[in-house]
Structures are given as C-alpha cells and as structure tokens.
Short mmCIF file of C-alpha atoms in Angstrom, two decimals:
data_model
loop_
_atom_site.label_atom_id
_atom_site.label_comp_id
_atom_site.label_asym_id
_atom_site.label_seq_id
_atom_site.Cartn_x
_atom_site.Cartn_y
_atom_site.Cartn_z
CA UNK A 1 38.26 61.05 38.68
CA UNK A 2 34.84 60.52 37.36
CA UNK A 3 32.65 63.71 37.11
CA UNK A 4 29.35 64.64 35.98
CA UNK A 5 28.36 68.52 34.93
CA UNK A 6 24.71 69.47 35.45
CA UNK A 7 22.70 72.30 34.23
CA UNK A 8 20.49 73.62 32.02
CA UNK A 9 20.76 73.97 28.19
CA UNK A 10 23.36 76.97 27.57
CA UNK A 11 24.58 76.96 31.28
CA UNK A 12 28.20 76.23 29.61
CA UNK A 13 28.71 72.43 30.52
CA UNK A 14 30.26 72.02 27.41
CA UNK A 15 32.79 74.86 27.55
CA UNK A 16 33.74 73.83 31.26
CA UNK A 17 34.06 70.31 30.60
CA UNK A 18 36.60 71.04 27.54
CA UNK A 19 38.72 73.11 29.59
CA UNK A 20 38.39 70.52 32.63
CA UNK A 21 39.56 67.98 30.30
CA UNK A 22 42.60 69.60 29.25
CA UNK A 23 43.37 70.33 32.80
CA UNK A 24 43.12 66.90 34.24
CA UNK A 25 43.91 65.15 30.97
CA UNK A 26 40.80 63.14 31.06
CA UNK A 27 38.38 62.83 28.24
CA UNK A 28 35.09 64.93 27.65
CA UNK A 29 32.31 62.58 26.86
CA UNK A 30 29.42 64.75 25.31
CA UNK A 31 26.20 62.90 24.59
CA UNK A 32 25.25 66.00 22.44
CA UNK A 33 28.21 65.69 20.31
CA UNK A 34 27.66 62.09 19.77
CA UNK A 35 24.05 62.75 18.66
CA UNK A 36 24.75 65.48 16.25
CA UNK A 37 27.49 63.32 14.58
CA UNK A 38 25.03 60.38 14.27
CA UNK A 39 22.41 62.83 12.99
CA UNK A 40 24.61 64.29 10.42
CA UNK A 41 26.16 60.85 9.25
CA UNK A 42 22.35 59.57 9.04
CA UNK A 43 22.58 56.71 11.23
CA UNK A 44 19.82 54.71 12.67
CA UNK A 45 20.47 56.28 16.19
CA UNK A 46 20.74 59.68 14.44
CA UNK A 47 17.31 59.61 12.78
CA UNK A 48 15.60 58.57 15.95
CA UNK A 49 17.10 61.15 17.87
CA UNK A 50 16.65 63.88 15.38
CA UNK A 51 12.69 64.15 16.01
CA UNK A 52 13.14 64.48 19.59
CA UNK A 53 16.24 66.95 19.63
CA UNK A 54 14.48 69.45 16.97
CA UNK A 55 11.33 69.50 19.13
CA UNK A 56 13.27 70.29 22.26
CA UNK A 57 12.84 67.29 23.89
CA UNK A 58 14.93 64.43 25.44
CA UNK A 59 16.39 61.42 23.29
CA UNK A 60 14.82 58.23 24.99
CA UNK A 61 16.66 56.87 28.00
CA UNK A 62 17.43 53.28 26.39
CA UNK A 63 19.37 55.04 23.40
CA UNK A 64 21.29 57.44 25.55
CA UNK A 65 22.38 54.50 27.95
CA UNK A 66 23.77 52.27 25.35
CA UNK A 67 25.61 55.02 23.88
CA UNK A 68 27.29 56.14 27.33
CA UNK A 69 28.00 52.46 28.30
CA UNK A 70 29.81 51.51 25.25
CA UNK A 71 31.58 54.84 25.30
CA UNK A 72 32.84 54.46 29.06
CA UNK A 73 34.42 50.99 28.15
CA UNK A 74 37.01 52.68 25.98
CA UNK A 75 40.73 53.00 27.12
CA UNK A 76 40.76 56.46 27.63
CA UNK A 77 38.25 56.54 30.15
CA UNK A 78 40.18 54.24 32.70
CA UNK A 79 41.99 57.24 34.32
CA UNK A 80 38.73 59.24 34.66
CA UNK A 81 36.20 61.13 32.39
CA UNK A 82 33.76 64.05 32.38
CA UNK A 83 30.23 63.34 31.52
CA UNK A 84 28.67 66.57 29.72
CA UNK A 85 24.89 66.23 29.02
CA UNK A 86 24.40 62.64 30.69
CA UNK A 87 22.60 61.49 32.89
CA UNK A 88 19.36 63.74 32.11
CA UNK A 89 16.86 62.00 33.96
CA UNK A 90 16.94 60.22 37.33
CA UNK A 91 16.40 56.68 35.46
CA UNK A 92 19.42 57.44 33.55
CA UNK A 93 21.42 58.09 36.68
CA UNK A 94 20.20 55.06 38.27
CA UNK A 95 21.46 53.13 35.01
CA UNK A 96 24.58 54.78 35.09
CA UNK A 97 25.26 53.83 38.82
CA UNK A 98 24.98 50.16 37.54
CA UNK A 99 28.16 50.17 35.27
CA UNK A 100 30.19 53.46 36.60
CA UNK A 101 31.32 54.83 39.57
CA UNK A 102 30.82 58.64 40.45
CA UNK A 103 33.18 60.74 42.13
CA UNK A 104 31.58 64.32 42.02
CA UNK A 105 28.54 65.91 40.60
CA UNK A 106 28.79 69.52 39.39
CA UNK A 107 25.76 71.61 39.09
CA UNK A 108 26.09 74.92 36.78
CA UNK A 109 23.52 77.47 38.03
CA UNK A 110 22.24 80.16 35.44
CA UNK A 111 18.84 81.86 35.45
CA UNK A 112 16.60 81.16 32.52
CA UNK A 113 16.64 84.42 30.85
CA UNK A 114 20.30 84.40 30.57
CA UNK A 115 20.11 81.11 29.14
CA UNK A 116 17.56 81.96 26.43
CA UNK A 117 19.84 85.13 25.52
CA UNK A 118 23.04 82.86 25.20
CA UNK A 119 21.40 80.00 23.17
CA UNK A 120 19.19 82.34 20.78
CA UNK A 121 22.34 84.21 20.02
CA UNK A 122 24.76 81.35 19.45
CA UNK A 123 26.05 80.70 15.71
CA UNK A 124 27.63 77.39 15.21
CA UNK A 125 29.95 76.10 12.19
CA UNK A 126 28.53 72.61 11.15
CA UNK A 127 31.68 71.67 9.44
CA UNK A 128 34.14 72.28 12.69
CA UNK A 129 32.07 72.41 15.16
CA UNK A 130 33.26 76.07 16.45
CA UNK A 131 30.66 78.20 18.27
CA UNK A 132 30.25 81.86 18.24
CA UNK A 133 27.80 84.59 19.73
CA UNK A 134 26.19 87.51 17.87
CA UNK A 135 27.20 89.67 20.39
CA UNK A 136 30.81 89.43 19.44
CA UNK A 137 30.54 88.50 15.61
CA UNK A 138 29.27 91.96 14.34
CA UNK A 139 29.01 91.57 10.62
CA UNK A 140 31.05 88.20 10.65
CA UNK A 141 28.95 85.32 8.94
CA UNK A 142 31.70 83.01 8.56
CA UNK A 143 33.66 80.64 10.52
CA UNK A 144 37.08 82.00 11.51
CA UNK A 145 38.74 78.52 11.43
CA UNK A 146 37.37 77.05 8.37
CA UNK A 147 35.54 79.75 6.72
CA UNK A 148 32.04 77.94 6.40
CA UNK A 149 28.85 79.75 6.80
CA UNK A 150 27.63 79.99 10.58
CA UNK A 151 24.04 78.80 11.17
CA UNK A 152 21.69 79.14 13.76
CA UNK A 153 20.82 75.59 14.50
CA UNK A 154 17.02 74.58 14.91
CA UNK A 155 17.44 73.89 18.86
CA UNK A 156 18.99 76.91 19.72
CA UNK A 157 15.95 79.19 18.43
CA UNK A 158 14.27 81.24 21.14
CA UNK A 159 10.84 79.35 21.05
CA UNK A 160 12.86 75.93 21.04
CA UNK A 161 15.07 77.01 23.97
CA UNK A 162 11.94 77.92 26.17
CA UNK A 163 10.66 74.28 25.49
CA UNK A 164 13.92 72.73 26.31
CA UNK A 165 14.18 74.67 29.70
CA UNK A 166 10.72 73.53 30.40
CA UNK A 167 11.55 70.04 29.66
CA UNK A 168 14.68 70.48 31.83
CA UNK A 169 12.84 71.74 34.78
CA UNK A 170 10.53 68.99 34.81
CA UNK A 171 12.29 66.35 34.02
CA UNK A 172 16.11 66.96 34.67
CA UNK A 173 16.15 69.00 37.79
CA UNK A 174 15.25 66.25 39.91
CA UNK A 175 18.70 64.70 39.44
CA UNK A 176 19.74 67.44 41.71
CA UNK A 177 17.88 66.08 44.78
CA UNK A 178 19.14 62.57 43.59
CA UNK A 179 22.86 63.54 43.97
CA UNK A 180 22.33 65.94 46.77
CA UNK A 181 20.63 62.94 48.73
CA UNK A 182 24.04 61.02 47.93
CA UNK A 183 26.31 63.52 48.90
CA UNK A 184 27.98 63.93 45.34
CA UNK A 185 26.23 67.10 44.38
CA UNK A 186 28.58 70.57 44.37
CA UNK A 187 26.83 73.99 43.09
CA UNK A 188 28.57 76.63 40.96
CA UNK A 189 27.24 79.70 39.87
CA UNK A 190 27.61 79.64 36.09
CA UNK A 191 27.39 83.43 35.50
CA UNK A 192 30.61 84.48 36.65
CA UNK A 193 32.40 84.15 33.44
CA UNK A 194 34.31 81.13 31.75
CA UNK A 195 37.49 81.64 33.94
CA UNK A 196 35.71 82.34 37.20
CA UNK A 197 33.74 79.37 36.59
CA UNK A 198 36.57 77.39 35.81
CA UNK A 199 38.38 78.17 38.87
CA UNK A 200 35.42 77.70 41.24
CA UNK A 201 35.09 74.26 39.61
CA UNK A 202 38.72 73.05 40.16
CA UNK A 203 38.40 74.46 43.89
CA UNK A 204 36.12 72.02 44.24
CA UNK A 205 37.63 69.03 42.30
CA UNK A 206 40.89 69.67 44.33
CA UNK A 207 39.09 69.22 47.57
CA UNK A 208 37.46 66.01 46.46
CA UNK A 209 40.95 64.54 45.19
#
C-alpha cells in the first residue's frame, strides 16, 4: 500500500511513519531525513536546501520532486511505502501523480500551540538521529544511545517554528482539499498519544486494504 502522511511540523508524521513501516514491512520515505543527510554531507542539493530550511521555508519543488522520484524507483518500494514530508504543495502532489499511485492520505490534526511546545522542546542527537523532549530529559544533556551531546536544531527554535507553521498553513494545507476531492483523505487526531494515534491509523489502513 502506498501511503502519504500529512500534518504540520511536529504533528508526529515521522514517529507514526516509523511505526507503520515496521507494522506493514514497507519503507518510510522521509524527505526531511534525506535533506538533513545531504546538508551534513555538504552536497550540492544539501547546500541549496540549507538556506530554506534554516529560515523555516519550503525547499523548491524541483529539488524535492527529483529526490522522491529517484527514491520510489528502488526495489524496496515495490510492495508499498509511506511518504513522510512529501508532497508539501499541490504542484508537488500533481507531479507525484505523474509517476506514482497513492492509495490513502492520512492527515494528523494537531493545534498550533501544541506543535510549538512540542518542537521548541525537542532535542536531537546529530550523530545517530535520536530525538528527545525536554519534558522527559531532566538534567540529561547527552544521547542515551551514543553519548553525543543533544542539540536544539535551528528549525526547532520557537520563532522558526511559528514561521514554519505559517508557511504550512499558506502553502501545504491546500493539499487537504486536493486529496479530499479525490476521495483519498482520512483525518486522524494527532493529540491522542503515540499508541492511540497509531491504532486509529491502522484501523483506517485495514479498511482500505
């Protein structure tokens, strides 16, 4: 099954995609992870994307479309996949329709204030990618998995988060209308905890299967 997860920054797309990937044995395709790796490696694509991401803006469509098209041709996608972070605009969705089939689109709905609190409190290990929240860390400042220092990513700072949400509502939210008109959209409340949200998503997937 080919799935798309929609939702504002911090809505839980990455977390849910990872769990669904394991449950259905299909790959999670996170454009965010791909871009962060490119930035870390200093590739041409990474350098182009960095200025947009740091400012809380969207990476240009042509860059994202090329990255996704290439990824979906890989063998592990033949049995299905989960797109996390793409498409983000209607033009991206229209481009995706030209080279891939979509079976269902799941929207994770969460209030903006909750999202600001989630993201500005997030701390990340740049070495292994582990993510934590200050509400659970106490005095801990290093990653439990590899011991590296945890950091607040530039795009998780409160002022950047607010800008990212503004960009989302202006440019990405129209995707909801796009997929709703095609009969593919299914909304799930993203504030019912990780397990509760996952169970709601899996019920929808079983109905579509």
